[in-house]
Every structure is written in structure tokens, then in C-alpha cells.
mmCIF file of C-alpha atoms in Angstrom:
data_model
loop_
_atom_site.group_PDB
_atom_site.id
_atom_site.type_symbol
_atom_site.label_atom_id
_atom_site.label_comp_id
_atom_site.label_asym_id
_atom_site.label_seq_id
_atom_site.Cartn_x
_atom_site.Cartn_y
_atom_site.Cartn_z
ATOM 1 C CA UNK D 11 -8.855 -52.491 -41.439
ATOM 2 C CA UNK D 12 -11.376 -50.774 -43.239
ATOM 3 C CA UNK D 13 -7.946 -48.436 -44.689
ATOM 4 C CA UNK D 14 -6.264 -51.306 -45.473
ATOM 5 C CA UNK D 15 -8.987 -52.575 -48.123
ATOM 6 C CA UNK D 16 -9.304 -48.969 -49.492
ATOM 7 C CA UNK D 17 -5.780 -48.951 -50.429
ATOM 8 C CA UNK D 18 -5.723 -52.594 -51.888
ATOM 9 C CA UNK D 19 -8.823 -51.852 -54.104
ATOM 10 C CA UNK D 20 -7.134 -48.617 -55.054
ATOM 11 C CA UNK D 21 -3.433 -50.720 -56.264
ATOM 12 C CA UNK D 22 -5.361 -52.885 -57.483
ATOM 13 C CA UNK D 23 -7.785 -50.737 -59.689
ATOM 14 C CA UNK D 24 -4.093 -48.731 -61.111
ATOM 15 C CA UNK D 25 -2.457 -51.780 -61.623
ATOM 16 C CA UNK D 26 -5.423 -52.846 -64.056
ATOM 17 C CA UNK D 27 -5.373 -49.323 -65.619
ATOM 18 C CA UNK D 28 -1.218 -49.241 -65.590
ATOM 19 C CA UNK D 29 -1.172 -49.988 -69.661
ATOM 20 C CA UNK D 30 -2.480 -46.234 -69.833
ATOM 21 C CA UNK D 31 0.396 -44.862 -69.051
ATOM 22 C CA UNK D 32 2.459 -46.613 -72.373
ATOM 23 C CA UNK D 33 0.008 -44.054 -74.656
ATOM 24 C CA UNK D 34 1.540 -41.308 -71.965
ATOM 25 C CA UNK D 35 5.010 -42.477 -72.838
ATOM 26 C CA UNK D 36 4.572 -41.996 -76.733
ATOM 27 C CA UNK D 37 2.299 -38.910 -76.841
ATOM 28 C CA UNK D 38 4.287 -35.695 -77.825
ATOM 29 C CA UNK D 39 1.732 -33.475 -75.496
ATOM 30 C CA UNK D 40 3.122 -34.965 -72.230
ATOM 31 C CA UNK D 41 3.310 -32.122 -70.499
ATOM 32 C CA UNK D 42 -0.122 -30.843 -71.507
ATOM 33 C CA UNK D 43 -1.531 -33.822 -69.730
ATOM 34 C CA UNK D 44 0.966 -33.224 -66.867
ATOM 35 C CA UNK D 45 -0.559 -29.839 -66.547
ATOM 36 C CA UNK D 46 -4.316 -31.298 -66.421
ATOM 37 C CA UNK D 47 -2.809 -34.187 -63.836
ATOM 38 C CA UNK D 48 -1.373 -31.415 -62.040
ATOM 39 C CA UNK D 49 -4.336 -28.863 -61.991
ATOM 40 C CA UNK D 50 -7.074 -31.606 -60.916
ATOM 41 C CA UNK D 51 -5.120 -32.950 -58.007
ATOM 42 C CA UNK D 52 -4.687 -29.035 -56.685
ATOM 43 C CA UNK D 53 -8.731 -28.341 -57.096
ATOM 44 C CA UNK D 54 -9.521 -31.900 -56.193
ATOM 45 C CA UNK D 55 -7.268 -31.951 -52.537
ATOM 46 C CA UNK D 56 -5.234 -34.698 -53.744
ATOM 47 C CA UNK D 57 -2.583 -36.093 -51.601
ATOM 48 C CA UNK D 58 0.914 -36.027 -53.545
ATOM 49 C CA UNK D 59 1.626 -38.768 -55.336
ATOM 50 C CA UNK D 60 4.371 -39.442 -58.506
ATOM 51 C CA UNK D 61 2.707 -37.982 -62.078
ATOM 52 C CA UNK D 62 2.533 -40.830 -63.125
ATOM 53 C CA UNK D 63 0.447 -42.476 -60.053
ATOM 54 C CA UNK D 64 -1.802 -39.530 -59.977
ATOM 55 C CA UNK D 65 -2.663 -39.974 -64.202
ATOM 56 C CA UNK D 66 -3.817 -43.190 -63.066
ATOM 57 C CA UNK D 67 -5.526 -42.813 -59.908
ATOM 58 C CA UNK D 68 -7.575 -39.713 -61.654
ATOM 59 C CA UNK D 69 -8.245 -42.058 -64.642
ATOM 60 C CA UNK D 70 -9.829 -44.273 -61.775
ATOM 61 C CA UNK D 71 -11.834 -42.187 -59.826
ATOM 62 C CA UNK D 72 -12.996 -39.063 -61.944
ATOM 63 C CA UNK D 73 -14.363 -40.566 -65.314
ATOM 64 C CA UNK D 74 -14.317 -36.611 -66.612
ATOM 65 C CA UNK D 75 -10.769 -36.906 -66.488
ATOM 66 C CA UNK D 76 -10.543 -40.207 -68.546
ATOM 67 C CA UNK D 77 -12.488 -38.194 -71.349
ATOM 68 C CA UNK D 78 -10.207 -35.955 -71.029
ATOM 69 C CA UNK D 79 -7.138 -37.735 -71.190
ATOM 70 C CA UNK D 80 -8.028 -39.866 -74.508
ATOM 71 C CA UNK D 81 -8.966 -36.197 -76.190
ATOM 72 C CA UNK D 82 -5.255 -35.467 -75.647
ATOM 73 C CA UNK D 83 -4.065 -38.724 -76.552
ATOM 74 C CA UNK D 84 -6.114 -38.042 -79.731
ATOM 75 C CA UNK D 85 -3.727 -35.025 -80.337
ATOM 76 C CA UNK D 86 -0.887 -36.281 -79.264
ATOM 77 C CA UNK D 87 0.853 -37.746 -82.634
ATOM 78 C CA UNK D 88 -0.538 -40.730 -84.726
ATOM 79 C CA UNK D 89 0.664 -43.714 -82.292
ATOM 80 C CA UNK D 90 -0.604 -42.463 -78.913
ATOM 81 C CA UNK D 91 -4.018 -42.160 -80.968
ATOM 82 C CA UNK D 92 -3.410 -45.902 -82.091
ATOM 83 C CA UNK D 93 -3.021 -46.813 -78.486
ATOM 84 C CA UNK D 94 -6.161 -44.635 -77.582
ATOM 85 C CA UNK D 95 -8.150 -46.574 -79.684
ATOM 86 C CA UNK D 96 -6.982 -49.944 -78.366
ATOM 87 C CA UNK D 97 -7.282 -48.736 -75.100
ATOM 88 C CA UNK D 98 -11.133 -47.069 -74.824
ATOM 89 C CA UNK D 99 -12.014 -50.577 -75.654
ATOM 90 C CA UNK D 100 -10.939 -51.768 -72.696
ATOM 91 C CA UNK D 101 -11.392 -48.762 -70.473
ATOM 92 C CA UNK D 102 -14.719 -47.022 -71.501
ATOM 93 C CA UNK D 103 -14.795 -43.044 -70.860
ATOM 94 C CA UNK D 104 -17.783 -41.312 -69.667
ATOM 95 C CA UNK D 105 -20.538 -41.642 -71.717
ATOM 96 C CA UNK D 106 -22.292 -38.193 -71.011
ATOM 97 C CA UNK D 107 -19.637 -36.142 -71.433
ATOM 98 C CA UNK D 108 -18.437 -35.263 -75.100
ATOM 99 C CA UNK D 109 -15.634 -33.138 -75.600
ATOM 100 C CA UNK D 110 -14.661 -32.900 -79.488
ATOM 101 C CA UNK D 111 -11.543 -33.884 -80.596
ATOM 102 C CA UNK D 112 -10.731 -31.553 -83.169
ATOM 103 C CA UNK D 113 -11.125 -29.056 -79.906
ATOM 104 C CA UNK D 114 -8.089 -26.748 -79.399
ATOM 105 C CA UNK D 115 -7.669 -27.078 -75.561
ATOM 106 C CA UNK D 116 -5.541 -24.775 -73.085
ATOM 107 C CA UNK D 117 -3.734 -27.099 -70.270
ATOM 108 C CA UNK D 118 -5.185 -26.925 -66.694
ATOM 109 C CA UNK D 119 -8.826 -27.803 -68.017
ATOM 110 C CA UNK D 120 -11.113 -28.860 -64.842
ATOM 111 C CA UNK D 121 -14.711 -30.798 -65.262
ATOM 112 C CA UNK D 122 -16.688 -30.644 -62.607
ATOM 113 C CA UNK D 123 -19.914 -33.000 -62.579
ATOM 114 C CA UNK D 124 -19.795 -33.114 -66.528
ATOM 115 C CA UNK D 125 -22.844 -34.832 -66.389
ATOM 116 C CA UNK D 126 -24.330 -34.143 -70.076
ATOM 117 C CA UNK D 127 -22.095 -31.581 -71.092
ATOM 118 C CA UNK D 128 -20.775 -31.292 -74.930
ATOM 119 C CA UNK D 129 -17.363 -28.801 -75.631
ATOM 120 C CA UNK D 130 -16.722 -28.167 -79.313
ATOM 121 C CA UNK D 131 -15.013 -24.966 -78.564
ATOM 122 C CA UNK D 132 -11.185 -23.613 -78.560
ATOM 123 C CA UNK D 133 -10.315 -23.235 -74.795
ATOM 124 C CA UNK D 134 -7.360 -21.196 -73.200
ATOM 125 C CA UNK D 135 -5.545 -22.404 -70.245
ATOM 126 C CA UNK D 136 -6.977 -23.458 -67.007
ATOM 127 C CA UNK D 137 -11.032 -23.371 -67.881
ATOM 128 C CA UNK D 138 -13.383 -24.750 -65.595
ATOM 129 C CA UNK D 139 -16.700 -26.574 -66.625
ATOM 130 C CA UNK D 140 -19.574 -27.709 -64.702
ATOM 131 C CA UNK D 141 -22.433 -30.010 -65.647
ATOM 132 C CA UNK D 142 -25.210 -29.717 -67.960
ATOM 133 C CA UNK D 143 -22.922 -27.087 -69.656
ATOM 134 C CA UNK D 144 -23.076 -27.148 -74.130
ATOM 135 C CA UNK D 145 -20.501 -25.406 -75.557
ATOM 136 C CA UNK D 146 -20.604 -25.077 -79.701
ATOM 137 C CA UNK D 147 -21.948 -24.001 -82.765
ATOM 138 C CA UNK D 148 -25.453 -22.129 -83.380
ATOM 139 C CA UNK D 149 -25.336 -22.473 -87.307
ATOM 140 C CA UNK D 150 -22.357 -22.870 -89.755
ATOM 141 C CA UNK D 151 -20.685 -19.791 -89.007
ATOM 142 C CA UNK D 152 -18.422 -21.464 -86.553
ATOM 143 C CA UNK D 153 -17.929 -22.290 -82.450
ATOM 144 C CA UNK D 154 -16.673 -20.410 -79.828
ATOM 145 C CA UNK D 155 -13.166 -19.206 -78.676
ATOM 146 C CA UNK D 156 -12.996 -19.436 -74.945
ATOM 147 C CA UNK D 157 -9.825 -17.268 -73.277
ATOM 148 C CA UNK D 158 -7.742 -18.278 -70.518
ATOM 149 C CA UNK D 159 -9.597 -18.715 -67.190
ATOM 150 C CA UNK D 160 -12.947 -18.899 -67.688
ATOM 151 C CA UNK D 161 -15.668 -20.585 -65.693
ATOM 152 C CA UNK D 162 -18.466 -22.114 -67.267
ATOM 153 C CA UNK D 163 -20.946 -23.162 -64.356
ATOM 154 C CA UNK D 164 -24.232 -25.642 -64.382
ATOM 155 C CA UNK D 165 -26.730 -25.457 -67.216
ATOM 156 C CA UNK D 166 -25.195 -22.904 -69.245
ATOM 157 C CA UNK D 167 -24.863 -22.370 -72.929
ATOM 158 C CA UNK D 168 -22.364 -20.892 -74.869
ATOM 159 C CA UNK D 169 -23.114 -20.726 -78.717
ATOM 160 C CA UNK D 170 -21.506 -19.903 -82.206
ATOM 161 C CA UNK D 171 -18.979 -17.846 -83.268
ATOM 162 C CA UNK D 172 -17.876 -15.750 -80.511
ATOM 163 C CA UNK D 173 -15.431 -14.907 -78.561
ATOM 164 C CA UNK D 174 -15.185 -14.792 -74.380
ATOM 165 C CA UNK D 175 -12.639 -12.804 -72.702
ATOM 166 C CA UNK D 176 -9.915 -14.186 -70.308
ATOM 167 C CA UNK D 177 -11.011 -14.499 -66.571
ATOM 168 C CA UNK D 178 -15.113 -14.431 -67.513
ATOM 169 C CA UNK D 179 -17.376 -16.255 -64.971
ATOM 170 C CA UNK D 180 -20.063 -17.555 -67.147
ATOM 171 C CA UNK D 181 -23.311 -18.208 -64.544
ATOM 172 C CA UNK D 182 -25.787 -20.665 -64.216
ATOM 173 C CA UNK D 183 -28.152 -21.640 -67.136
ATOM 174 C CA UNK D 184 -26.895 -18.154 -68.496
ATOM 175 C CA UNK D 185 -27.368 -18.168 -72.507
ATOM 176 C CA UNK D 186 -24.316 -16.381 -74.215
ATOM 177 C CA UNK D 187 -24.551 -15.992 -77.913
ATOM 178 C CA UNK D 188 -22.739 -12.497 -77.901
ATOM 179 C CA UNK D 189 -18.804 -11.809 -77.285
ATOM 180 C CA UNK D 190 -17.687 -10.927 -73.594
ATOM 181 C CA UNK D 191 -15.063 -8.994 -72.826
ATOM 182 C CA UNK D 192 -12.315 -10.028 -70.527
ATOM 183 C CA UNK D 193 -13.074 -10.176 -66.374
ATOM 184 C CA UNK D 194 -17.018 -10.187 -66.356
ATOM 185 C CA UNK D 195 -19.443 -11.845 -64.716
ATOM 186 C CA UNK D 196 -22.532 -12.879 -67.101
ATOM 187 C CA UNK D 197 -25.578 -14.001 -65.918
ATOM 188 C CA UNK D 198 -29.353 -14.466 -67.528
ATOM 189 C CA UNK D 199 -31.189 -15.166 -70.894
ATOM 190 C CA UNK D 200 -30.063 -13.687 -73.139
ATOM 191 C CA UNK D 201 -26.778 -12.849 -71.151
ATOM 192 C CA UNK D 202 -25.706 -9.576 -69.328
ATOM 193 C CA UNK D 203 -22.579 -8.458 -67.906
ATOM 194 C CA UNK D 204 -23.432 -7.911 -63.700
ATOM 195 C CA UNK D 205 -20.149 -7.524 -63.069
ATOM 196 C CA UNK D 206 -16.658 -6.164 -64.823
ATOM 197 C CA UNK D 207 -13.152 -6.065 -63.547
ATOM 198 C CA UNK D 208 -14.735 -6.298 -59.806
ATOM 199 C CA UNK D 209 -17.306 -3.553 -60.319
ATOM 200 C CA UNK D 210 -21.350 -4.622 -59.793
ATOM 201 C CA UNK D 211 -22.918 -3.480 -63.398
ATOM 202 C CA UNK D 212 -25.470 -4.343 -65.373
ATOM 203 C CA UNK D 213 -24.886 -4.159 -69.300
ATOM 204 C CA UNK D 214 -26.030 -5.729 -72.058
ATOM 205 C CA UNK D 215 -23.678 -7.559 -74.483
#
């Protein structure tokens, strides 16, 4: 019984978000999105579904994603922005998560918890960010460029105009204001590399 009301509340909560899926339709940056619908339900343990049913039932149940989703409908050609517009009225995105939409963003990008996290940053493909994270500019210089890969975890801070390296796990309330090469580990304030290309070190940046 108790599965049979967990399924009608879930049809019932994608038929009330189904008019997402017209700003889908007209966005030129379909399969970017498909990529993020695709790369959630693999880290999430989704069962498989159609696209299209798992847009929606992510737009449901992981308000990250639903941030996430209007960012790209943002960028994806003057109408599907229209239809963003209309729609956030109706279907309000997280309020503690702020991702910017002038952002350049990689497909595959995963936000865990993003429970008062800020991205104004240029992100390669398949990022992961955790809560608390703030990723952007230190002065006027200019914000980050993230590479492909990258991990961001809780609490940490990634500031002005540097660059991180594909494949760089970023550790908790670490403070990075320095570039970081490709496949390091950084941890601490100010950050240090511990680790590069699987080899325990400890360098500064």
C-alpha cells in the first residue's frame, strides 16, 4: 500500500512539473542537459527511466538540479530563457544555491548538498560540488577556470583568477587562491598540494 501512494504522489508531482519539459523542447543545449540528467541519475542510483521522465523526477526531488536546469535554460537560445522566466514563477529553485548565469559550464555537473554554495566560475565537464562551497572572484581581476573533473568538497573556497587543473580534488574548507596543476589533492589554509598524480606530497602552490 504504502508503494502504491509513493508512486501516485510521485505521477502526480511530474505531471504538475510536465510544462518543464516544453523549455527542454526549444532549448538548443538539449543534450547538455541530457548529459547532467544522465550523470545525476548514475551518482544518485536512479532506477532507469525515459530522459525525459528522469528531467522531471530530478526537477522534483533534488532542488540543486532545478537550479541547475534553469542556468541552462538561461543559455539555451532566447525562447527557452522566455519560458525559464515564466516558469521559475511557478516552480521556485533553491534559494541557497546560486550558480551565475553568465557561468561557462562543462556537462555532467553534480551538486551535492548545495546548501549555501555560490559558482561564478567556468567549469569543465563532469565537476562535482558539495555544500557550503563559494566559487568566484577575489577582486576585479577575474574568477576562476575550473578543468574537467574536479571535486570541490564542503566548506571550501576557490577565489579569483586562477586556474585548477583537470582531475583536482579540492578538500574540505581548503582556501585556494593559487593555480593547481592537474591530478592533485589540495588541502588547508592557504592550500597545499598532499597529493599529485597518486603520490602522498606536500607542496606549496
Amino acid at each position: 500500500m504504502k508503494s502504491f501512494f509513493r508512486k501516485l504522489f510521485f505521477y502526480a508531482g511530474i505531471l504538475w512539473l510536465s510544462p518543464l519539459i516544453i523549455a527542454f523542447q526549444v532549448a538548443n543545449n538539449r543534450e547538455l542537459i541530457l548529459g547532467d540528467v544522465r550523470r545525476w541519475v548514475e551518482l544518485l542510483g536512479r532506477e532507469k527511466r525515459a530522459d525525459w521522465l528522469q528531467l522531471l523526477a530530478l526537477c522534483l526531488e533534488a532542488k540543486e538540479f532545478r537550479n541547475l536546469y534553469y542556468c541552462r535554460l538561461f543559455q539555451g537560445g532566447s525562447f527557452s530563457r522566455f519560458l525559464m522566466y515564466i516558469l521559475r514563477f511557478f516552480y521556485r529553485e533553491s534559494s541557497y544555491l546560486f550558480l551565475d548565469s553568465s557561468c561557462s559550464i562543462g556537462k555532467g555537473l553534480f551538486i551535492q548538498h548545495g546548501f549555501s554554495t555560490i559558482v561564478m566560475a567556468d567549469l569543465g565537464d563532469n565537476c562535482w560540488i558539495n555544500q557550503q562551497v563559494t566559487i568566484g572572484y577575489k577582486d576585479k581581476s577575474g574568477r576562476p577556470k575550473i578543468g574537467n573533473n574536479v571535486r570541490i568538497t564542503a566548506g571550501a573556497k576557490v577565489l579569483g583568477n586562477i586556474t585548477i587543473g583537470d582531475n583536482v580534488t579540492v578538500g574540505a574548507n581548503a582556501v585556494v587562491v593559487k593555480d593547481v596543476p592537474p591530478n592533485c589533492v589540495v588541502v588547508g589554509i592557504p592550500a597545499r598540494i598532499i597529493k599529485r598524480d597518486g603520490v602522498k606530497v606536500d607542496e606549496k602552490l
